[in-house]
Amino acid sequence: MRGLLKARGRFFCACAAVWAAACVWAPQSAGAGALPLETRSLRATPVAVFGPDDRRELPERYSALEGKVGMVYEPVSQTLCTAFCVAPDIVATAAHCLFQPKGSKLPNTAAMSFRLEYGKVSLSSGLAGAASGMEKNFVAVGTTKFNQEPPLSAPLDWALARLERPVCKFGALDVVARTPTELAQATSEKRIFQVAYHWDYRHWRLAYSGPCAVSRTFNNLQWRAIQQHFTDSEELILHDCDTGGASSGSPILMDTPSGPVAVAINVGTYTRTRLFLREGRVVKRLKPDVIANTGVSARAFRHVIPELKSAQILDTREDLARLQVELQARGLYAGRIDGSLGRNMRSAIRSFEAVSGLPATGLPTQRLLELISKDRERPSVDYSTGTGAWREPTSPPSP
């Protein structure tokens, strides 16, 4: 891989004079047309299995994970993904499971539910705010724009959702941030594995895949060649845990003396398609080669968990519209004042959080509204460049 060849608006890894490799990322959620949980037959094929299919029943020593790993399901688009508990009322999954259209249908987040099966106990909850149509306010995401050609958005494909009820009654997974070097060491010690649900595995039984490898080099591709295809590549995790459809959102786990901890979220598969070119035009495509599965490092989202857990989220359109007005007045938001939380609004909130020295969450909170409303005079920050420092206005001296 010596460079990039651009043709018809797509980027290809230039591998030879007559063929190239198109680097593509494919999410692993269930596609449109899938049948409901109760009736769907297991017709799917594995998304990315490396060598023999090593997926098997959850080992007894990991049986407690059944009470911490569940599924998110939405009946309109028939989306199904894995999700896992990170707090009594918060689950982590892939962002595309909540916000990516399946065919022509966009998932209805108000109808989405988290399901947890543990022994004979079955628990379920919708998203917080769903009853009033404000459920998106209770979801933190890395992105809602999913690029499947470079720059690939896999490292941003994470989501944290607060539930209507605290159904994670059997505990939550600790989420820990680990460097690539630390994950490579854990790989060499056979401490990396994955637990997920899959369309093609036994009827809604958690599958164990491991031990598996986390690496920055796969299939003769070096990190320098790989990272140029991804947005925020430093948060990218490449792994070879065997996966199937619906495994998006599942935890990549690392064994520790105190038990398994989540180090990443599995989100998709990184493939390379060989293209035969003639005079700069694609004349033939070969079957894609699977390079590796992709995940989002815990470093990208771990800091958001305590914020979502404790924050007072704005849950009315009136309050959200007030926040939009304040952000618009500072040149951070250029969308409609409609009291809804969209991509531009999340970006505006992150921009304000960044210049205010706050953790970047994109969440519309009461704290944020109060902080921004205090500054009715000219702020001490140049919001167009993000320079300066936020200072709360001081009260005038008493007469």
Short mmCIF file of C-alpha atoms in Angstrom, two decimals:
data_model
loop_
_atom_site.label_atom_id
_atom_site.label_comp_id
_atom_site.label_asym_id
_atom_site.label_seq_id
_atom_site.Cartn_x
_atom_site.Cartn_y
_atom_site.Cartn_z
CA MET A 1 0.00 0.00 0.00
CA ARG A 2 1.98 2.98 -1.19
CA GLY A 3 -0.66 5.62 -1.57
CA LEU A 4 -4.24 6.48 -2.34
CA LEU A 5 -5.96 6.35 -5.68
CA LYS A 6 -9.11 8.45 -5.93
CA ALA A 7 -11.71 7.47 -8.49
CA ARG A 8 -15.32 8.56 -8.82
CA GLY A 9 -15.29 10.11 -5.37
CA ARG A 10 -14.18 6.93 -3.57
CA PHE A 11 -10.81 6.16 -2.06
CA PHE A 12 -8.97 2.99 -2.91
CA CYS A 13 -5.77 1.57 -1.51
CA ALA A 14 -3.47 1.48 -4.54
CA CYS A 15 -2.08 -2.07 -4.62
CA ALA A 16 -1.00 -2.50 -8.26
CA ALA A 17 -1.26 -0.89 -11.62
CA VAL A 18 -4.32 -2.88 -12.69
CA TRP A 19 -6.20 -3.45 -9.45
CA ALA A 20 -6.95 -1.64 -6.24
CA ALA A 21 -8.52 -2.41 -2.89
CA ALA A 22 -11.52 -0.44 -1.71
CA CYS A 23 -11.43 -0.19 2.07
CA VAL A 24 -14.95 -0.38 3.49
CA TRP A 25 -16.46 -0.61 6.95
CA ALA A 26 -19.71 -2.55 7.40
CA PRO A 27 -21.77 -2.31 10.62
CA GLN A 28 -22.91 -5.62 12.11
CA SER A 29 -26.50 -4.88 13.13
CA ALA A 30 -29.46 -6.82 11.79
CA GLY A 31 -30.58 -5.57 8.40
CA ALA A 32 -34.02 -4.55 7.24
CA GLY A 33 -36.33 -7.44 6.58
CA ALA A 34 -35.29 -9.40 9.66
CA LEU A 35 -38.17 -11.15 11.39
CA PRO A 36 -39.26 -10.39 14.96
CA LEU A 37 -37.37 -12.07 17.78
CA GLU A 38 -40.04 -14.68 18.39
CA THR A 39 -40.32 -15.96 14.81
CA ARG A 40 -37.09 -15.34 12.96
CA SER A 41 -35.36 -18.50 11.70
CA LEU A 42 -31.58 -18.66 11.91
CA ARG A 43 -30.73 -18.23 8.24
CA ALA A 44 -27.98 -15.67 8.56
CA THR A 45 -24.33 -16.39 7.86
CA PRO A 46 -21.45 -15.20 10.02
CA VAL A 47 -20.30 -11.64 9.41
CA ALA A 48 -16.64 -12.19 10.18
CA VAL A 49 -15.24 -15.50 11.36
CA PHE A 50 -11.48 -15.87 11.33
CA GLY A 51 -10.41 -19.44 10.61
CA PRO A 52 -12.62 -22.03 12.36
CA ASP A 53 -15.79 -20.72 13.97
CA ASP A 54 -14.81 -20.71 17.65
CA ARG A 55 -18.05 -19.29 19.02
CA ARG A 56 -19.46 -21.45 21.79
CA GLU A 57 -21.61 -21.48 24.91
CA LEU A 58 -20.63 -19.08 27.65
CA PRO A 59 -18.12 -20.84 29.94
CA GLU A 60 -19.34 -21.38 33.49
CA ARG A 61 -16.75 -18.98 34.91
CA TYR A 62 -18.37 -16.18 32.89
CA SER A 63 -21.99 -17.11 33.61
CA ALA A 64 -22.58 -13.85 35.53
CA LEU A 65 -22.20 -11.96 32.24
CA GLU A 66 -25.67 -13.20 31.24
CA GLY A 67 -27.07 -10.73 33.75
CA LYS A 68 -25.06 -7.84 32.31
CA VAL A 69 -25.26 -8.33 28.52
CA GLY A 70 -28.58 -8.05 26.73
CA MET A 71 -30.19 -6.89 23.49
CA VAL A 72 -31.67 -3.69 22.12
CA TYR A 73 -34.61 -4.29 19.80
CA GLU A 74 -36.82 -1.99 17.74
CA PRO A 75 -39.85 -3.51 15.96
CA VAL A 76 -40.44 -0.94 13.18
CA SER A 77 -37.07 -1.32 11.44
CA GLN A 78 -36.60 -4.71 13.15
CA THR A 79 -33.21 -3.66 14.43
CA LEU A 80 -31.48 -6.01 16.83
CA CYS A 81 -28.12 -5.42 18.48
CA THR A 82 -26.23 -6.48 21.57
CA ALA A 83 -25.92 -4.01 24.46
CA PHE A 84 -24.41 -4.20 27.94
CA CYS A 85 -25.05 -2.65 31.33
CA VAL A 86 -22.63 0.02 32.52
CA ALA A 87 -24.85 1.36 35.34
CA PRO A 88 -28.19 0.27 36.85
CA ASP A 89 -30.08 2.31 34.24
CA ILE A 90 -27.49 2.87 31.48
CA VAL A 91 -26.48 0.56 28.63
CA ALA A 92 -23.75 0.83 26.02
CA THR A 93 -24.14 -0.24 22.39
CA ALA A 94 -23.23 0.87 18.86
CA ALA A 95 -24.63 4.22 17.70
CA HIS A 96 -25.75 2.80 14.35
CA CYS A 97 -28.08 0.43 16.21
CA LEU A 98 -30.12 3.46 17.27
CA PHE A 99 -29.66 5.96 14.46
CA GLN A 100 -28.81 4.23 11.17
CA PRO A 101 -31.64 3.52 8.67
CA LYS A 102 -32.28 -0.13 7.87
CA GLY A 103 -33.31 -0.05 4.25
CA SER A 104 -35.74 2.84 4.09
CA LYS A 105 -36.71 2.68 7.77
CA LEU A 106 -35.09 4.70 10.51
CA PRO A 107 -35.21 3.04 13.94
CA ASN A 108 -37.93 4.51 16.14
CA THR A 109 -35.98 5.18 19.34
CA ALA A 110 -39.25 5.76 21.22
CA ALA A 111 -40.14 2.11 20.52
CA MET A 112 -36.71 0.72 21.32
CA SER A 113 -36.29 -1.58 24.30
CA PHE A 114 -33.42 -3.21 26.17
CA ARG A 115 -33.99 -6.85 27.04
CA LEU A 116 -32.06 -8.80 29.65
CA GLU A 117 -32.38 -12.57 30.14
CA TYR A 118 -30.74 -14.17 33.18
CA GLY A 119 -31.77 -17.66 34.16
CA LYS A 120 -35.54 -17.63 34.45
CA VAL A 121 -35.67 -13.85 34.90
CA SER A 122 -36.59 -11.66 31.94
CA LEU A 123 -36.37 -7.87 32.28
CA SER A 124 -37.12 -5.14 29.76
CA SER A 125 -37.13 -1.36 29.63
CA GLY A 126 -37.62 1.37 27.07
CA LEU A 127 -35.45 4.45 26.86
CA ALA A 128 -35.89 7.26 29.36
CA GLY A 129 -38.00 10.09 27.93
CA ALA A 130 -39.75 7.85 25.38
CA ALA A 131 -43.19 8.53 26.81
CA SER A 132 -42.86 12.25 25.99
CA GLY A 133 -40.92 11.79 22.74
CA MET A 134 -37.71 13.15 24.27
CA GLU A 135 -35.75 9.88 24.45
CA LYS A 136 -32.92 11.11 22.19
CA ASN A 137 -31.99 13.64 24.88
CA PHE A 138 -31.09 10.70 27.13
CA VAL A 139 -28.71 9.15 24.59
CA ALA A 140 -25.07 10.16 24.21
CA VAL A 141 -23.42 9.21 20.90
CA GLY A 142 -20.10 9.57 19.16
CA THR A 143 -21.83 10.26 15.83
CA THR A 144 -25.11 9.81 13.97
CA LYS A 145 -23.40 10.02 10.58
CA PHE A 146 -22.08 6.66 9.46
CA ASN A 147 -19.51 6.74 6.68
CA GLN A 148 -18.91 3.30 5.18
CA GLU A 149 -16.19 4.56 2.86
CA PRO A 150 -13.16 6.63 3.90
CA PRO A 151 -13.06 8.45 6.19
CA LEU A 152 -14.73 5.55 7.99
CA SER A 153 -16.69 6.48 11.10
CA ALA A 154 -16.27 3.24 13.06
CA PRO A 155 -14.22 4.86 15.90
CA LEU A 156 -17.16 7.20 16.60
CA ASP A 157 -19.83 4.48 16.52
CA TRP A 158 -20.65 4.31 20.24
CA ALA A 159 -23.81 5.09 22.19
CA LEU A 160 -24.82 5.27 25.84
CA ALA A 161 -28.53 5.24 26.63
CA ARG A 162 -30.32 5.89 29.90
CA LEU A 163 -33.20 3.50 30.50
CA GLU A 164 -36.68 4.28 31.77
CA ARG A 165 -36.18 1.75 34.58
CA PRO A 166 -33.03 0.41 36.30
CA VAL A 167 -33.29 -3.13 34.93
CA CYS A 168 -29.55 -3.84 35.22
CA LYS A 169 -30.23 -5.48 38.58
CA PHE A 170 -27.52 -8.12 38.28
CA GLY A 171 -24.62 -5.71 38.11
CA ALA A 172 -22.84 -3.67 35.47
CA LEU A 173 -19.60 -4.10 33.58
CA ASP A 174 -16.71 -1.91 34.60
CA VAL A 175 -15.49 0.10 31.60
CA VAL A 176 -11.74 0.68 31.58
CA ALA A 177 -9.54 2.58 29.16
CA ARG A 178 -6.45 0.72 27.97
CA THR A 179 -3.72 1.74 25.54
CA PRO A 180 -2.95 -0.30 22.40
CA THR A 181 0.23 -1.51 24.11
CA GLU A 182 -1.72 -2.74 27.14
CA LEU A 183 -4.28 -4.49 24.91
CA ALA A 184 -1.47 -6.13 22.93
CA GLN A 185 -0.02 -7.43 26.18
CA ALA A 186 -3.43 -8.77 27.23
CA THR A 187 -3.73 -10.43 23.81
CA SER A 188 -0.41 -12.22 24.29
CA GLU A 189 -1.68 -13.44 27.67
CA LYS A 190 -4.94 -14.68 26.08
CA ARG A 191 -7.08 -12.37 28.21
CA ILE A 192 -9.17 -10.77 25.43
CA PHE A 193 -12.59 -12.19 24.51
CA GLN A 194 -16.07 -11.18 23.37
CA VAL A 195 -19.60 -12.02 24.50
CA ALA A 196 -22.50 -11.26 22.14
CA TYR A 197 -25.78 -12.29 20.60
CA HIS A 198 -25.75 -13.37 16.92
CA TRP A 199 -28.46 -14.03 14.34
CA ASP A 200 -26.76 -17.23 13.22
CA TYR A 201 -25.95 -18.63 16.65
CA ARG A 202 -28.20 -20.74 18.91
CA HIS A 203 -31.61 -19.22 19.56
CA TRP A 204 -30.83 -16.08 21.52
CA ARG A 205 -28.11 -17.58 23.63
CA LEU A 206 -25.06 -15.53 24.45
CA ALA A 207 -22.02 -16.72 22.53
CA TYR A 208 -18.45 -16.63 23.78
CA SER A 209 -15.64 -15.85 21.32
CA GLY A 210 -12.12 -16.04 22.58
CA PRO A 211 -9.41 -15.81 23.33
CA CYS A 212 -8.98 -13.39 20.47
CA ALA A 213 -6.50 -10.76 19.38
CA VAL A 214 -6.48 -6.98 19.46
CA SER A 215 -3.81 -5.61 17.16
CA ARG A 216 -2.95 -2.68 14.93
CA THR A 217 -1.68 -4.92 12.13
CA PHE A 218 -3.95 -7.37 10.32
CA ASN A 219 -3.77 -9.24 7.02
CA ASN A 220 -0.41 -7.68 6.09
CA LEU A 221 -1.81 -4.17 6.48
CA GLN A 222 0.28 -1.94 8.73
CA TRP A 223 -1.23 0.62 11.10
CA ARG A 224 0.01 3.56 9.03
CA ALA A 225 -1.96 2.29 6.03
CA ILE A 226 -5.05 1.46 8.12
CA GLN A 227 -5.37 4.62 10.19
CA GLN A 228 -5.62 6.96 7.19
CA HIS A 229 -8.99 5.41 6.35
CA PHE A 230 -10.64 6.22 9.70
CA THR A 231 -11.91 9.28 11.53
CA ASP A 232 -10.42 9.54 15.05
CA SER A 233 -8.28 6.48 14.37
CA GLU A 234 -6.66 6.61 17.82
CA GLU A 235 -9.95 5.34 19.25
CA LEU A 236 -10.13 2.45 16.76
CA ILE A 237 -9.83 -1.12 18.01
CA LEU A 238 -9.14 -3.88 15.49
CA HIS A 239 -9.84 -7.43 16.65
CA ASP A 240 -10.42 -10.95 15.35
CA CYS A 241 -13.15 -12.14 17.73
CA ASP A 242 -15.61 -14.20 15.66
CA THR A 243 -18.82 -12.26 15.05
CA GLY A 244 -22.24 -12.59 13.46
CA GLY A 245 -25.10 -10.24 12.66
CA ALA A 246 -26.57 -8.54 15.77
CA SER A 247 -23.20 -8.58 17.55
CA SER A 248 -22.86 -4.82 17.07
CA GLY A 249 -22.79 -3.16 20.47
CA SER A 250 -21.27 -6.16 22.24
CA PRO A 251 -18.42 -5.70 24.72
CA ILE A 252 -14.83 -6.57 23.95
CA LEU A 253 -13.68 -7.86 27.33
CA MET A 254 -10.40 -8.26 29.15
CA ASP A 255 -9.84 -10.67 32.01
CA THR A 256 -8.47 -9.11 35.20
CA PRO A 257 -7.89 -10.54 38.69
CA SER A 258 -11.20 -8.97 39.78
CA GLY A 259 -13.15 -10.25 36.78
CA PRO A 260 -13.86 -9.24 33.16
CA VAL A 261 -13.92 -5.54 32.25
CA ALA A 262 -15.10 -3.89 29.01
CA VAL A 263 -12.31 -2.29 26.99
CA ALA A 264 -14.23 -1.59 23.75
CA ILE A 265 -17.54 -1.86 21.91
CA ASN A 266 -17.70 -4.10 18.83
CA VAL A 267 -19.24 -2.18 15.92
CA GLY A 268 -18.44 -3.61 12.48
CA THR A 269 -16.13 -5.29 9.99
CA TYR A 270 -13.27 -3.75 8.00
CA THR A 271 -13.07 -5.23 4.50
CA ARG A 272 -11.03 -4.75 1.33
CA THR A 273 -12.57 -5.32 -2.10
CA ARG A 274 -10.26 -5.92 -5.04
CA LEU A 275 -11.25 -3.82 -8.04
CA PHE A 276 -10.00 -4.36 -11.57
CA LEU A 277 -9.51 -1.05 -13.33
CA ARG A 278 -9.35 -0.19 -17.00
CA GLU A 279 -8.53 3.38 -17.96
CA GLY A 280 -9.45 4.49 -14.49
CA ARG A 281 -12.84 2.75 -14.50
CA VAL A 282 -13.93 -0.21 -12.36
CA VAL A 283 -14.61 -3.18 -14.64
CA LYS A 284 -14.84 -5.96 -12.06
CA ARG A 285 -15.22 -6.39 -8.30
CA LEU A 286 -14.05 -9.49 -6.48
CA LYS A 287 -15.44 -10.82 -3.22
CA PRO A 288 -14.32 -8.64 -0.31
CA ASP A 289 -11.46 -9.76 1.91
CA VAL A 290 -12.17 -9.38 5.61
CA ILE A 291 -9.30 -7.51 7.25
CA ALA A 292 -10.52 -7.39 10.85
CA ASN A 293 -13.49 -6.55 13.02
CA THR A 294 -13.73 -3.03 14.37
CA GLY A 295 -14.43 -1.68 17.82
CA VAL A 296 -14.50 1.62 19.69
CA SER A 297 -11.99 1.99 22.49
CA ALA A 298 -13.40 2.66 25.96
CA ARG A 299 -11.26 5.80 25.93
CA ALA A 300 -13.80 7.38 23.57
CA PHE A 301 -16.85 7.09 25.84
CA ARG A 302 -15.86 6.08 29.37
CA HIS A 303 -15.89 9.69 30.61
CA VAL A 304 -19.52 10.13 29.51
CA ILE A 305 -20.92 7.37 31.74
CA PRO A 306 -20.79 9.29 35.06
CA GLU A 307 -22.10 12.42 33.32
CA LEU A 308 -25.13 10.61 31.91
CA LYS A 309 -25.66 8.83 35.21
CA SER A 310 -25.88 12.01 37.30
CA ALA A 311 -27.05 14.66 34.83
CA GLN A 312 -30.46 16.28 34.95
CA ILE A 313 -31.40 15.96 31.29
CA LEU A 314 -33.64 18.58 29.65
CA ASP A 315 -36.88 16.76 28.96
CA THR A 316 -39.13 19.40 27.42
CA ARG A 317 -39.02 21.02 23.99
CA GLU A 318 -39.33 24.42 25.62
CA ASP A 319 -36.11 23.99 27.63
CA LEU A 320 -34.26 22.54 24.64
CA ALA A 321 -35.42 25.47 22.50
CA ARG A 322 -34.04 27.87 25.14
CA LEU A 323 -30.69 26.08 24.90
CA GLN A 324 -30.79 26.32 21.11
CA VAL A 325 -31.36 30.07 21.34
CA GLU A 326 -28.40 30.51 23.69
CA LEU A 327 -26.10 28.43 21.49
CA GLN A 328 -27.29 30.24 18.37
CA ALA A 329 -26.52 33.61 19.99
CA ARG A 330 -22.91 32.47 20.38
CA GLY A 331 -22.58 31.34 16.78
CA LEU A 332 -22.41 27.66 17.74
CA TYR A 333 -25.77 26.54 16.38
CA ALA A 334 -27.25 27.45 13.02
CA GLY A 335 -30.21 25.09 12.88
CA ARG A 336 -33.90 25.59 13.54
CA ILE A 337 -35.21 26.55 16.96
CA ASP A 338 -37.50 23.55 17.22
CA GLY A 339 -36.74 21.99 20.60
CA SER A 340 -35.35 18.79 19.10
CA LEU A 341 -31.92 17.24 19.48
CA GLY A 342 -30.26 16.62 16.13
CA ARG A 343 -26.71 16.19 14.86
CA ASN A 344 -26.00 19.93 14.63
CA MET A 345 -27.33 20.53 18.12
CA ARG A 346 -25.15 17.80 19.61
CA SER A 347 -22.13 19.31 17.86
CA ALA A 348 -22.97 22.77 19.20
CA ILE A 349 -23.23 21.43 22.74
CA ARG A 350 -19.85 19.70 22.43
CA SER A 351 -18.29 22.94 21.16
CA PHE A 352 -19.65 24.87 24.15
CA GLU A 353 -18.50 22.14 26.53
CA ALA A 354 -15.02 22.21 25.03
CA VAL A 355 -14.48 25.96 25.48
CA SER A 356 -16.09 25.82 28.93
CA GLY A 357 -13.71 23.17 30.21
CA LEU A 358 -16.47 20.60 30.58
CA PRO A 359 -16.37 16.94 29.54
CA ALA A 360 -17.50 16.62 25.92
CA THR A 361 -20.80 14.71 26.03
CA GLY A 362 -23.24 16.39 23.63
CA LEU A 363 -25.94 15.97 26.28
CA PRO A 364 -28.53 18.73 26.82
CA THR A 365 -28.45 19.15 30.59
CA GLN A 366 -29.97 21.55 33.09
CA ARG A 367 -26.48 22.41 34.27
CA LEU A 368 -25.48 23.42 30.76
CA LEU A 369 -28.58 25.58 30.32
CA GLU A 370 -28.00 27.33 33.63
CA LEU A 371 -24.32 27.92 32.88
CA ILE A 372 -24.91 29.38 29.43
CA SER A 373 -27.89 31.46 30.61
CA LYS A 374 -25.78 33.24 33.25
CA ASP A 375 -23.72 34.99 30.63
CA ARG A 376 -25.97 37.71 29.26
CA GLU A 377 -23.06 40.03 28.54
CA ARG A 378 -20.38 39.50 25.92
CA PRO A 379 -18.63 36.24 26.87
CA SER A 380 -14.87 36.08 27.32
CA VAL A 381 -14.60 33.32 24.71
CA ASP A 382 -14.25 33.60 20.97
CA TYR A 383 -16.63 30.77 20.05
CA SER A 384 -15.69 30.89 16.39
CA THR A 385 -12.17 29.73 17.24
CA GLY A 386 -12.65 28.20 20.67
CA THR A 387 -9.97 30.44 22.15
CA GLY A 388 -10.06 32.12 25.51
CA ALA A 389 -11.41 30.74 28.75
CA TRP A 390 -14.93 30.60 30.05
CA ARG A 391 -15.50 32.80 33.09
CA GLU A 392 -18.76 32.98 34.95
CA PRO A 393 -19.85 36.62 35.28
CA THR A 394 -19.03 38.17 38.62
CA SER A 395 -21.62 40.00 40.66
CA PRO A 396 -21.15 43.77 41.01
CA PRO A 397 -19.87 44.93 44.41
CA SER A 398 -22.51 45.78 46.96
CA PRO A 399 -23.18 49.53 47.28
#
